[in-house]
Coordinates of C-alpha atoms and ligand atoms in Angstrom, one line a residue:
M1 CA 0.0 -0.6 0.0
N2 CA 1.5 3.5 -0.8
F3 CA 1.6 6.1 1.6
L4 CA -1.3 8.2 -0.3
T5 CA -3.8 5.1 -0.1
E6 CA -3.1 4.5 3.8
Y7 CA -3.1 8.2 4.6
L8 CA -6.4 7.8 2.9
V9 CA -7.6 5.0 4.9
A10 CA -6.0 6.4 8.6
E11 CA -8.5 9.7 7.6
E12 CA -11.2 7.4 6.7
N13 CA -10.9 5.6 9.6
N14 CA -10.9 8.2 11.9
E15 CA -14.3 9.6 10.6
Q16 CA -15.8 6.4 9.8
Q17 CA -15.4 4.9 13.7
A18 CA -17.1 6.5 15.2
K19 CA -20.4 6.2 13.2
R20 CA -19.5 2.1 13.2
S21 CA -21.9 0.5 15.5
K22 CA -20.1 -2.1 17.7
L23 CA -21.0 -5.5 17.0
V24 CA -21.5 -8.6 19.4
A25 CA -22.4 -12.0 18.0
G26 CA -22.9 -15.1 19.9
N27 CA -22.4 -18.5 17.9
W28 CA -24.1 -21.1 19.5
K29 CA -22.6 -24.2 17.5
M30 CA -24.4 -26.9 18.1
H31 CA -25.1 -26.9 21.5
L32 CA -28.5 -26.1 23.9
T33 CA -31.9 -27.5 23.8
S34 CA -34.8 -25.4 22.9
E35 CA -35.2 -24.9 26.9
D36 CA -31.2 -23.7 27.3
A37 CA -32.4 -21.3 24.5
K38 CA -35.1 -20.0 26.0
K39 CA -33.8 -19.1 29.2
L40 CA -30.1 -17.8 28.0
V41 CA -32.2 -15.2 26.0
K42 CA -34.8 -14.1 28.6
E43 CA -32.4 -13.7 30.6
C44 CA -29.8 -11.7 28.4
I45 CA -32.9 -9.4 27.7
R46 CA -33.4 -9.3 31.6
K47 CA -29.6 -8.6 32.3
V48 CA -28.4 -6.4 29.2
R49 CA -28.5 -2.6 28.8
A50 CA -30.0 -1.7 25.4
D51 CA -27.8 0.5 23.4
P52 CA -28.6 1.1 20.0
N53 CA -24.8 1.6 19.3
V54 CA -24.4 -2.0 20.6
E55 CA -25.8 -4.3 18.3
I56 CA -26.5 -8.1 19.9
V57 CA -26.9 -10.8 17.3
F58 CA -27.4 -14.6 18.4
C59 CA -26.8 -17.4 15.9
P60 CA -28.7 -20.6 17.2
P61 CA -28.9 -23.8 15.4
Y62 CA -31.5 -23.7 12.4
P63 CA -34.2 -25.2 14.4
F64 CA -34.1 -22.6 17.5
L65 CA -34.1 -19.6 14.9
Y66 CA -38.0 -19.1 14.8
L67 CA -38.2 -19.6 18.8
T68 CA -35.2 -17.0 19.2
H69 CA -36.6 -14.8 16.6
H70 CA -40.2 -15.0 18.6
L71 CA -38.3 -14.1 22.1
I72 CA -36.6 -10.6 20.8
K73 CA -38.6 -9.6 18.1
D74 CA -39.5 -6.4 20.2
T75 CA -35.8 -5.8 21.7
L76 CA -32.8 -4.1 19.7
M77 CA -31.7 -7.5 19.5
K78 CA -30.8 -9.5 16.7
L79 CA -30.8 -12.9 14.5
G80 CA -27.8 -14.5 12.7
A81 CA -27.7 -18.0 11.0
Q82 CA -24.8 -20.1 11.4
D83 CA -24.6 -21.0 7.6
V84 CA -26.9 -20.5 4.5
F85 CA -27.1 -22.5 1.0
W86 CA -26.7 -20.3 -1.9
K87 CA -30.1 -21.4 -4.3
E88 CA -32.9 -19.9 -3.7
Q89 CA -35.3 -23.5 -3.3
G90 CA -34.9 -27.2 -4.9
A91 CA -33.8 -30.3 -4.0
F92 CA -31.6 -29.9 -2.3
T93 CA -31.9 -32.2 1.4
G94 CA -30.6 -30.9 4.3
K95 CA -29.8 -27.4 2.6
V96 CA -31.3 -23.7 3.9
S97 CA -31.5 -21.1 1.7
P98 CA -31.6 -17.0 2.2
K99 CA -34.8 -16.8 1.4
M100 CA -36.0 -19.4 4.3
L101 CA -33.5 -17.4 6.6
L102 CA -34.8 -14.2 5.5
D103 CA -38.6 -15.6 6.2
S104 CA -37.2 -16.9 9.7
G105 CA -36.3 -13.2 10.9
V106 CA -32.7 -13.6 10.6
E107 CA -30.7 -10.2 9.5
Y108 CA -26.7 -11.4 9.8
C109 CA -26.0 -15.0 8.4
I110 CA -22.1 -16.2 9.4
V111 CA -20.5 -17.6 6.4
G112 CA -16.5 -19.1 6.1
H113 CA -16.2 -20.6 9.8
S114 CA -13.5 -22.2 10.1
E115 CA -15.7 -25.1 11.6
T116 CA -17.8 -25.3 8.0
R117 CA -14.1 -25.1 6.4
G118 CA -13.6 -27.8 7.9
R119 CA -10.9 -26.5 10.1
F120 CA -11.2 -26.8 14.1
G121 CA -8.1 -25.1 15.3
K122 CA -6.7 -28.6 16.0
L123 CA -3.2 -29.8 14.8
D124 CA -4.8 -33.1 14.2
I125 CA -7.2 -32.0 12.2
T126 CA -7.2 -34.9 8.8
E127 CA -7.5 -33.5 5.5
A128 CA -10.7 -36.0 4.9
M129 CA -12.2 -33.9 7.3
V130 CA -11.4 -31.1 5.8
E131 CA -13.4 -32.3 2.2
Y132 CA -16.0 -33.5 4.7
F133 CA -17.1 -30.4 5.5
A134 CA -15.9 -29.0 2.0
E135 CA -16.7 -25.2 1.9
T136 CA -14.1 -23.1 -0.2
N137 CA -13.8 -20.1 -0.9
S138 CA -15.5 -20.3 -3.8
T139 CA -19.0 -21.9 -2.3
V140 CA -18.0 -18.8 0.3
N141 CA -18.7 -16.5 -2.2
L142 CA -21.7 -17.6 -4.0
K143 CA -23.2 -17.4 -0.7
I144 CA -22.6 -14.4 0.2
K145 CA -23.9 -12.9 -3.1
A146 CA -27.3 -15.4 -2.6
L147 CA -27.3 -13.4 1.0
F148 CA -27.0 -10.1 -0.7
D149 CA -29.7 -10.6 -2.6
H150 CA -31.8 -11.4 0.6
L151 CA -30.4 -8.2 2.1
I152 CA -29.0 -10.5 4.7
H153 CA -25.3 -9.0 6.2
P154 CA -23.1 -11.6 5.5
I155 CA -20.3 -12.3 8.3
L156 CA -17.4 -13.5 6.6
C157 CA -14.9 -15.5 8.6
V158 CA -11.0 -15.2 7.7
G159 CA -8.4 -16.3 9.5
E160 CA -4.9 -18.7 9.5
T161 CA -4.3 -22.1 11.1
H162 CA -1.4 -22.2 13.9
S163 CA 0.9 -24.0 10.9
E164 CA 0.1 -21.1 8.3
R165 CA 0.9 -18.6 11.0
V166 CA 4.4 -20.3 11.9
E167 CA 5.4 -19.7 8.8
G168 CA 4.8 -16.4 8.2
L169 CA 1.5 -16.9 6.1
T170 CA -1.3 -14.9 7.8
E171 CA -1.5 -11.8 5.7
K172 CA -1.5 -13.8 2.3
I173 CA -4.0 -16.6 3.5
I174 CA -6.5 -13.7 4.6
E175 CA -6.1 -11.8 1.4
I176 CA -6.9 -14.7 -1.1
Q177 CA -9.6 -15.3 1.6
M178 CA -11.0 -12.1 1.2
I179 CA -10.4 -11.5 -2.7
E180 CA -12.0 -14.9 -3.3
A181 CA -15.3 -14.6 -1.2
L182 CA -15.7 -11.0 -2.3
K183 CA -15.0 -12.2 -6.2
G184 CA -18.0 -10.0 -8.2
I185 CA -19.8 -8.5 -6.0
E186 CA -21.4 -4.9 -6.4
L187 CA -19.5 -2.3 -4.6
S188 CA -22.2 -0.7 -3.0
L189 CA -23.3 -4.1 -1.1
L190 CA -20.0 -4.5 0.4
N191 CA -20.7 -1.6 3.1
Q192 CA -23.3 -3.8 4.6
L193 CA -20.4 -6.8 5.0
V194 CA -18.9 -7.8 8.7
I195 CA -15.9 -9.1 8.7
A196 CA -14.8 -11.2 11.7
Y197 CA -11.2 -12.4 12.2
E198 CA -10.6 -15.5 13.4
P199 CA -7.5 -16.9 13.9
V200 CA -8.1 -21.0 13.5
W201 CA -5.8 -21.4 16.3
A202 CA -7.7 -19.4 19.0
I203 CA -11.4 -20.8 18.3
G204 CA -12.6 -23.0 21.1
T205 CA -8.8 -23.5 22.4
G206 CA -8.5 -20.9 25.3
D207 CA -5.7 -19.6 23.5
V208 CA -6.6 -16.0 22.8
C209 CA -4.7 -13.7 20.3
G210 CA -2.9 -10.9 22.1
S211 CA -5.0 -7.3 21.5
E212 CA -2.1 -5.6 19.9
E213 CA -1.9 -8.7 16.8
A214 CA -5.0 -8.7 16.7
E215 CA -5.1 -5.5 15.8
K216 CA -2.6 -5.3 13.4
I217 CA -4.1 -8.0 11.7
C218 CA -7.8 -6.5 11.7
K219 CA -6.0 -3.6 10.3
F220 CA -4.4 -5.4 7.3
I221 CA -7.9 -6.3 6.7
R222 CA -9.3 -2.5 6.8
N223 CA -6.2 -1.9 4.7
I224 CA -7.4 -4.3 2.2
L225 CA -10.7 -3.1 1.7
A226 CA -9.2 -0.1 0.8
E227 CA -7.0 -0.7 -2.2
K228 CA -8.8 -3.4 -3.7
Y229 CA -12.3 -1.8 -3.1
A230 CA -12.5 1.8 -1.6
P231 CA -11.4 3.6 1.3
D232 CA -14.8 4.7 2.2
I233 CA -15.8 0.8 2.3
A234 CA -13.1 0.3 4.1
G235 CA -14.3 2.7 6.4
N236 CA -17.4 1.4 6.5
V237 CA -16.9 -2.3 7.1
R238 CA -17.2 -3.8 10.6
I239 CA -14.2 -6.0 11.5
L240 CA -15.1 -8.5 14.6
Y241 CA -12.7 -10.8 16.2
G242 CA -13.4 -14.1 17.3
G243 CA -11.5 -16.9 18.9
S244 CA -11.5 -18.0 23.0
L245 CA -13.5 -14.0 24.1
K246 CA -13.8 -13.9 27.1
S247 CA -15.0 -11.0 29.4
E248 CA -11.9 -10.8 30.9
N249 CA -10.0 -10.0 27.7
A250 CA -13.2 -8.3 26.0
A251 CA -12.3 -4.8 27.2
E252 CA -8.6 -5.2 25.8
I253 CA -9.9 -6.5 22.5
F254 CA -12.8 -3.6 22.1
R255 CA -10.7 -1.0 22.6
Q256 CA -8.7 -1.5 19.2
P257 CA -9.4 1.2 16.7
N258 CA -9.7 -1.0 14.2
I259 CA -12.0 -3.7 16.3
D260 CA -15.8 -3.2 16.1
G261 CA -16.7 -6.4 18.3
G262 CA -16.9 -10.0 18.2
L263 CA -17.5 -13.4 17.5
I264 CA -18.3 -15.6 20.3
G265 CA -18.3 -18.8 20.8
R266 CA -18.4 -21.0 24.1
A267 CA -18.7 -17.7 26.2
S268 CA -21.7 -16.9 24.5
L269 CA -23.3 -20.1 25.9
E270 CA -22.7 -19.0 29.6
I271 CA -25.2 -15.7 30.5
D272 CA -22.5 -14.2 32.7
E273 CA -20.4 -14.2 30.1
F274 CA -21.8 -12.9 27.3
C275 CA -23.6 -10.5 29.6
G276 CA -20.1 -9.2 30.4
I277 CA -18.8 -8.8 27.2
I278 CA -21.7 -7.0 26.0
E279 CA -21.4 -4.8 28.8
H280 CA -17.5 -4.1 27.8
A281 CA -18.9 -3.5 24.2
N282 CA -21.1 -0.8 25.5
K283 CA -18.2 0.8 27.6
E284 CA -15.8 0.6 24.8
K285 CA -18.2 2.3 21.6
K286 CA -16.2 5.0 20.1
Ligands
PGA301 P1 -15.1 -19.6 20.7 O1 -15.2 -19.3 19.1 O2 -14.8 -18.0 20.9 O3 -15.4 -20.7 21.2 O4 -13.6 -19.9 20.6 C1 -15.5 -18.9 18.5 C2 -16.1 -18.9 16.9 O5 -15.8 -20.1 16.6 O6 -16.5 -18.2 16.6

């Protein structure tokens, strides 16, 4: 990136930072029963101080979307899904379309999570397992296009594995993930995108990425948006951090200028933890 582009991004980011609302999304993965879900959401509604500058998004498994939507429909909280298939309808057993998500009240959808890509942060993952889950940068691209067609915000996850990090490939991997996932998408739509930097080695491992390192990578992601797309898009897109985020490390992470919130797995299942993280987002909003 040349000096002028870097300067423009920094200027744009200073201005836009104040306008970007924070976002805290809870990814429940394949956990909870409907009773647990009900309890968790009700408790969260009771405990959390609603703040229009901090969006709270629940991403339950498909069978609990309707239930969760029903519980939060009169609040400022939002509904998200964990995955989507890109076709509108058809003979695709087991798949769920963006049209169905929209019909269930979904406003956000995670795509490209390292778990749907088949990687689980573990060192012993087999290539067969990666192939079995088989989400690739090009299917992520189809999903993002289909979500935009239905006015659902994609939450695009990017991040490197442990070995890619050790080999110094972090930035290269993330750049490829972004360019391929965003190929052919109309520029104006990109303002509605959310990106989550999720280092695979930090997901579900308790091994949180330091705030300085997380900020450095999120700034790199913003610079890619400016360089490949436009400085104002870089200023508008919200970039989250995800990977072993808890209430004890959330404040430090949320304080970083290029981090606009978090994508939370394990800690989103524990009411005090999740509410604690939201409280930090409320305090650290710009
Ligand atoms: P974790 O998961 O918070 O349990 O590490 C984060 C994620 O997978 O989005």
